[in-house]
mmCIF file of C-alpha atoms and ligand atoms in Angstrom:
data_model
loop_
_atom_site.group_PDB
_atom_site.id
_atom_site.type_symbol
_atom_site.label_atom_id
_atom_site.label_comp_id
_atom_site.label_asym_id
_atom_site.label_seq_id
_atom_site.Cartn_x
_atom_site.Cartn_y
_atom_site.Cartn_z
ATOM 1 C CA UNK A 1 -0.495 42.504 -7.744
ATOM 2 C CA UNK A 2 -0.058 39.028 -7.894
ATOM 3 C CA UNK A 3 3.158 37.024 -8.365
ATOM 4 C CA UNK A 4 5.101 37.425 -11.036
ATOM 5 C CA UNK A 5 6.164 33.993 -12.946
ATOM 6 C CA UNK A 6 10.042 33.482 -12.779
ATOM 7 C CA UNK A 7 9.914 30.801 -15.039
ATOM 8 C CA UNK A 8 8.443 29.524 -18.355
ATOM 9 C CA UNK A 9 5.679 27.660 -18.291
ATOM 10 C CA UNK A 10 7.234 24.179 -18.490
ATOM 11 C CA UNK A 11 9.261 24.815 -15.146
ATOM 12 C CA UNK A 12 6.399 26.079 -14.036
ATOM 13 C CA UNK A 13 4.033 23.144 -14.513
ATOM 14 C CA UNK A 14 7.207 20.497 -13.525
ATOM 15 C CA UNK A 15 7.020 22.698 -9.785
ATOM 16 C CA UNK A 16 3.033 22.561 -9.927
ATOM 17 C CA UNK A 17 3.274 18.511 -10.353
ATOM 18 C CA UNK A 18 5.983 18.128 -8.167
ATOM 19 C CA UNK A 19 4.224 19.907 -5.418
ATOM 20 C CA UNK A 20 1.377 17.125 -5.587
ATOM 21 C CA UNK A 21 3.870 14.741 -4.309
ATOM 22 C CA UNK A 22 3.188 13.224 -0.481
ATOM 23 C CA UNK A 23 5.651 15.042 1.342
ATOM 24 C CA UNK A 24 6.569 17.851 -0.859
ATOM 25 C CA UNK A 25 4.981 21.412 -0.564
ATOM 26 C CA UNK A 26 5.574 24.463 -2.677
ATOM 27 C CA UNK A 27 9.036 25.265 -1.653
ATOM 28 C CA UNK A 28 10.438 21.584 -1.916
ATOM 29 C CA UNK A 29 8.655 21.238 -4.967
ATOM 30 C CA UNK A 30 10.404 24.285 -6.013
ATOM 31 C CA UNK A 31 13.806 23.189 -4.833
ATOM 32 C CA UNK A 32 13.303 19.985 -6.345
ATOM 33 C CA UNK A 33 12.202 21.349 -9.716
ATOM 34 C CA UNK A 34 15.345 23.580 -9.749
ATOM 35 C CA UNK A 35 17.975 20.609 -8.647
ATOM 36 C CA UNK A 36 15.922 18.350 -11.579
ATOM 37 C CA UNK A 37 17.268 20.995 -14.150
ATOM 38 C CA UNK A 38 20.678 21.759 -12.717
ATOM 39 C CA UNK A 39 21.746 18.258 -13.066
ATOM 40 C CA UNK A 40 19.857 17.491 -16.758
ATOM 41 C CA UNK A 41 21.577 14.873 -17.796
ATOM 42 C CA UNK A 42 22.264 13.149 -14.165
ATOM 43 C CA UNK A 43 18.760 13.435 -12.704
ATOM 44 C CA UNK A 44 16.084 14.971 -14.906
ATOM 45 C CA UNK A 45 16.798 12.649 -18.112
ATOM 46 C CA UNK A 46 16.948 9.288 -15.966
ATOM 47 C CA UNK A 47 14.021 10.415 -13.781
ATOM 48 C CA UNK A 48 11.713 11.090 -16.808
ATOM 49 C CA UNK A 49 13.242 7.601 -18.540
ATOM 50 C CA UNK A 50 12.099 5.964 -15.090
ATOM 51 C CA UNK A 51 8.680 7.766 -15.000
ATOM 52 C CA UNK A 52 7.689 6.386 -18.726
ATOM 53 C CA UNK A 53 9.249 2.998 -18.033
ATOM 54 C CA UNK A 54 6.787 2.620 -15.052
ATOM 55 C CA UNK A 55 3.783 4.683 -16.645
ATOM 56 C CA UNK A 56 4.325 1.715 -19.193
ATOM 57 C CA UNK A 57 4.734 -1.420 -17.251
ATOM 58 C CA UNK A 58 2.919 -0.753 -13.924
ATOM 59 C CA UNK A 59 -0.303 -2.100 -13.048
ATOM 60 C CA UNK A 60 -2.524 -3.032 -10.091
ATOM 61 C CA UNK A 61 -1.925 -6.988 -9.465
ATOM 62 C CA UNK A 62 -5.436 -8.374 -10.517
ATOM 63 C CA UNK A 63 -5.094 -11.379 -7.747
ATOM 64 C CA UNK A 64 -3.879 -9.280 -5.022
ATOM 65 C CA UNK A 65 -4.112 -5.606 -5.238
ATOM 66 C CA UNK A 66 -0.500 -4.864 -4.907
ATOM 67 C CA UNK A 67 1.596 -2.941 -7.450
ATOM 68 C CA UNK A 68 4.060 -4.375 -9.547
ATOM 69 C CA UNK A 69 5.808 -4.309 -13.519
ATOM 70 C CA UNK A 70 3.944 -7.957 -13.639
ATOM 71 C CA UNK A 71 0.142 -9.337 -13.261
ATOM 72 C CA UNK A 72 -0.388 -11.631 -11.124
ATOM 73 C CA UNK A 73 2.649 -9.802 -9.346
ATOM 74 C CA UNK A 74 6.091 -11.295 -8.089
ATOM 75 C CA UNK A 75 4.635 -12.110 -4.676
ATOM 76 C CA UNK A 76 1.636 -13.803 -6.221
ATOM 77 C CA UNK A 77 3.734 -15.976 -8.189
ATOM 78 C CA UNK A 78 6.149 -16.799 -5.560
ATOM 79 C CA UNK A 79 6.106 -20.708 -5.037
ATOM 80 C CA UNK A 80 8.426 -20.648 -1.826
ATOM 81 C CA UNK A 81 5.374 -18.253 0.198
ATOM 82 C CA UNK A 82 3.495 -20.069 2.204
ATOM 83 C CA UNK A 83 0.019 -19.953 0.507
ATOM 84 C CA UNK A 84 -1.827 -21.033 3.417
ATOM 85 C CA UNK A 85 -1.562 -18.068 4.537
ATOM 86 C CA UNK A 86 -3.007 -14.342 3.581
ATOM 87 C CA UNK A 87 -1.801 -11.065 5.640
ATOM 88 C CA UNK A 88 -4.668 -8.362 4.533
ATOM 89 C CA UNK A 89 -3.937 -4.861 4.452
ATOM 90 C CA UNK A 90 -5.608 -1.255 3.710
ATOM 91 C CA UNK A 91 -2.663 -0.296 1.397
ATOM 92 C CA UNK A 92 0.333 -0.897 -0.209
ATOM 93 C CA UNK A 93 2.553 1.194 1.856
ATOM 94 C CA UNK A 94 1.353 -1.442 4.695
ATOM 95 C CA UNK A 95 2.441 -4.003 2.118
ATOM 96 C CA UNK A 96 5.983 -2.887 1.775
ATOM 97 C CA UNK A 97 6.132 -2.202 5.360
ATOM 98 C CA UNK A 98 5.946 -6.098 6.062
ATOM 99 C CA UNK A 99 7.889 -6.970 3.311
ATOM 100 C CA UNK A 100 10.917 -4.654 4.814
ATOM 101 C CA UNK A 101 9.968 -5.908 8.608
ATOM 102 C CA UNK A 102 10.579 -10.217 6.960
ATOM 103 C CA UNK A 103 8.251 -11.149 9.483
ATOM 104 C CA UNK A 104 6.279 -13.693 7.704
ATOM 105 C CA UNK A 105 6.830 -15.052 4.292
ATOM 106 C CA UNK A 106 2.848 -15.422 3.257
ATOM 107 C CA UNK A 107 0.616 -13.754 0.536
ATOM 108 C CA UNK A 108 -1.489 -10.452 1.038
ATOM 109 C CA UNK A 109 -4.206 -8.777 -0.456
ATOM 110 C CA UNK A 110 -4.755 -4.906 -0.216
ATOM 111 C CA UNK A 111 -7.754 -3.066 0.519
ATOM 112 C CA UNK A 112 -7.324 -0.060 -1.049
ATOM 113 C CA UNK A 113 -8.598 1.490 1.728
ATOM 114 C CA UNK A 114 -11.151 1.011 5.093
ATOM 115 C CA UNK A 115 -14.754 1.275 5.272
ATOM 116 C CA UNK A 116 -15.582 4.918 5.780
ATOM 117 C CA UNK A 117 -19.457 5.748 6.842
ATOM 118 C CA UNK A 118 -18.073 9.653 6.780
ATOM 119 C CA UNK A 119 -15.830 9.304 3.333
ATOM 120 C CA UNK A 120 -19.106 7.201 1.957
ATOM 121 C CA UNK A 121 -16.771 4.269 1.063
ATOM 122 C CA UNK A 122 -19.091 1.038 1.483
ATOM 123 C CA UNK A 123 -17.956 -2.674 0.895
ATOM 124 C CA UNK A 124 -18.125 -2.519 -3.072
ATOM 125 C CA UNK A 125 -15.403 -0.300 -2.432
ATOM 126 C CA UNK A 126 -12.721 -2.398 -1.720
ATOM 127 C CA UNK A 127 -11.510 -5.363 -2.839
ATOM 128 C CA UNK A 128 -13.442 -7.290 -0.749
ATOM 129 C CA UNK A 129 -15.408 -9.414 -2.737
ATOM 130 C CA UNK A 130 -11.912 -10.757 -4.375
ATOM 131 C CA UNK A 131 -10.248 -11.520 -0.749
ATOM 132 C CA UNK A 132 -13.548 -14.053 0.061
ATOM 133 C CA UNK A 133 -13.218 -16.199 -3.352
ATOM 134 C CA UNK A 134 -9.547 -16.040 -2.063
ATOM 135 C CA UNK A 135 -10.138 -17.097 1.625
ATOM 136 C CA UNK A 136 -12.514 -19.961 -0.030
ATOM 137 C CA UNK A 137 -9.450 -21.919 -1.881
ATOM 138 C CA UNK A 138 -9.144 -24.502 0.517
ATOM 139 C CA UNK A 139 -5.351 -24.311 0.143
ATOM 140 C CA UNK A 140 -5.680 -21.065 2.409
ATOM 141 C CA UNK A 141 -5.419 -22.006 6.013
ATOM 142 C CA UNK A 142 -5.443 -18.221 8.273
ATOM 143 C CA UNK A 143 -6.389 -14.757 7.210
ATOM 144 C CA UNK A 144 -4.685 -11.842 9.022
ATOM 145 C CA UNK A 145 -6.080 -8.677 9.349
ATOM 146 C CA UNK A 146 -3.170 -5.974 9.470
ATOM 147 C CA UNK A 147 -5.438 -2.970 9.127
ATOM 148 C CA UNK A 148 -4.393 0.038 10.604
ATOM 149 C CA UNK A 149 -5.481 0.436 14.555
ATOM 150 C CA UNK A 150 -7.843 4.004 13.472
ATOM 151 C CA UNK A 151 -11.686 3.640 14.239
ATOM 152 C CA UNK A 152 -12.470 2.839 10.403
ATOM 153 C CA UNK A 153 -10.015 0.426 10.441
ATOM 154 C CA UNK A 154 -11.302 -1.516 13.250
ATOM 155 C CA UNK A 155 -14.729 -1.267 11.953
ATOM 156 C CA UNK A 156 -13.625 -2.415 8.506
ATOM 157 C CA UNK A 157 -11.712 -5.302 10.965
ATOM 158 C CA UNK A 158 -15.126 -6.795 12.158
ATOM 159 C CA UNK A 159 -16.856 -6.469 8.990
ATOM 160 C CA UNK A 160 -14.380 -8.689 7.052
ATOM 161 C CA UNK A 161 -14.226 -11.309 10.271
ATOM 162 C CA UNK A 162 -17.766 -11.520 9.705
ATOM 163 C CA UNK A 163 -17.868 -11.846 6.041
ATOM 164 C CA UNK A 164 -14.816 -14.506 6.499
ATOM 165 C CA UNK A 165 -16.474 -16.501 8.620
ATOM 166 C CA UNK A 166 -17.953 -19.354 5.686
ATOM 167 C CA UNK A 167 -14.801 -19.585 4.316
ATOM 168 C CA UNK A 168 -13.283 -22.173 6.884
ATOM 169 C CA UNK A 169 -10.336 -20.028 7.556
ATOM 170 C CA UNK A 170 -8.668 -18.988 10.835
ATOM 171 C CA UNK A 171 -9.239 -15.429 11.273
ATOM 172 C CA UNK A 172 -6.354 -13.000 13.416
ATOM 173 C CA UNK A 173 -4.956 -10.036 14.116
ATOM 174 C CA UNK A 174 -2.145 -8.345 14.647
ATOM 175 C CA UNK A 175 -0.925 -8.232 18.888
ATOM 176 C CA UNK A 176 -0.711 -5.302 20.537
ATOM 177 C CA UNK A 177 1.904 -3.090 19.811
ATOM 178 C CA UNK A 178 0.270 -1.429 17.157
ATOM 179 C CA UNK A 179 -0.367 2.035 18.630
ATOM 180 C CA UNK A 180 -4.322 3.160 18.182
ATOM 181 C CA UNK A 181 -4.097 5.487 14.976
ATOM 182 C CA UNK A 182 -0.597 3.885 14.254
ATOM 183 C CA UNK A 183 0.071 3.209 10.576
ATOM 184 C CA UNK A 184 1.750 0.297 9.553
ATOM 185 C CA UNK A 185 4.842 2.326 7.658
ATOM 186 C CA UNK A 186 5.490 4.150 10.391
ATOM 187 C CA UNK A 187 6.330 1.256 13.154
ATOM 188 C CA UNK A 188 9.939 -0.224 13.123
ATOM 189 C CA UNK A 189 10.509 -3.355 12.109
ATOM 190 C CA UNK A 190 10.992 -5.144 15.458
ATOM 191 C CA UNK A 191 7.552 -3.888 15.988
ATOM 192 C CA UNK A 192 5.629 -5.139 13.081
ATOM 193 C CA UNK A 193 7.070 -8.815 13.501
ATOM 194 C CA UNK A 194 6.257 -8.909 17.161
ATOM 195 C CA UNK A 195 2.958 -7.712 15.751
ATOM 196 C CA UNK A 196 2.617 -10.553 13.213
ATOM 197 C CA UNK A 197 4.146 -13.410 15.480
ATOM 198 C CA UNK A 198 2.269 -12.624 18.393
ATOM 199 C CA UNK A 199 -0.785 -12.210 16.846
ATOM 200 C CA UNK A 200 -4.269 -13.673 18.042
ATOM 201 C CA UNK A 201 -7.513 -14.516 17.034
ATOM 202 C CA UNK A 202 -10.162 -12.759 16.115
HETATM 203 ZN ZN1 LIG B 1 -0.453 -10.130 -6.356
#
């Protein structure tokens, strides 16, 4: 006999989306779903204010990649970053990672993933195409490539060096330090600006 529901549908579909969450299987979700509606007025009402708020206003920066309420986003249009210089990265996670680290005040432009032969994610995949008119401003100086140290992500590494190298930029990448397989959220801080600082040419 299968499960009985303990719930109305509504809880029941607020667990079932919360259990899609990175991070949350079906007995957080569960737990979550059931603190959410305990505290109504203190957590659920806010959270679903929040969630239409940024269903509303969020969008995928059209220069960049990165996420934000704004297009082009707040880093884009940040006049004190150096804009010489471009840090690029597979995702925004990696994004946010640097951010937290301070290691370099400089531009980036996200991925949105690595080159996969096994996934079948090719070139016109990513936002490649849009990081080469980029590199080609003459204001930019140095490209860094702060992909993750995985196989794909080496391989998507020497494919962009390549593809860089008419653009007239300096091309790097990140010292070692990065553990093989590493990803970039999960290093300290110390760690990814020894990383960045430290880094060498490609
Ligand atoms: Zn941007």
């Amino acid at each position: 006999m299968p499960p009985r529901a303990v719930a109305g549908p509504e809880i029941e579909r607020l667990i079932q989306l919360l259990g899609k969450l990175p991070g949350l299987g079906p007995r957080s979700a569960r737990r979550a779903a059931l603190a959410l509606v305990k505290r109504r007025e203190s957590l659920m009402e806010p959270l679903s204010a929040a969630l239409t708020r940024a269903v509303e206003t969020v969008r995928v920066c059209s220069e960049c990649g990165n996420v934000d309420s704004r297009d082009p986003c707040t880093i884009c249009t940040d006049a004190t970053r150096d804009a010489s210089l471009i840090i690029v990265v597979e995702d925004v996670s990696d994004l946010w990672a640097l951010e937290r680290a301070g290691a370099v005040s400089a531009r980036y432009h996200v991925l949105g993933g690595t080159l996969s032969a096994l996934d079948g994610i090719g070139p016109s995949d990513l936002n490649i195409e849009s990081l080469i008119r980029r590199a080609s401003d003459p204001a930019v100086k140095e490209v860094i490539i702060a992909v993750n140290a995985t196989v794909d992500g080496q391989t998507t590494a020497h494919y962009l060096t390549e593809q860089l190298a008419a653009c007239h930029v300096a091309v790097s990448r990140l010292a070692h330090g990065v553990p093989v397989g590493g990803e970039l959220d999960y290093l300290d801080e110390g760690t990814l600006t020894a990383a960045i600082r430290q880094r060498r040419p490609f």
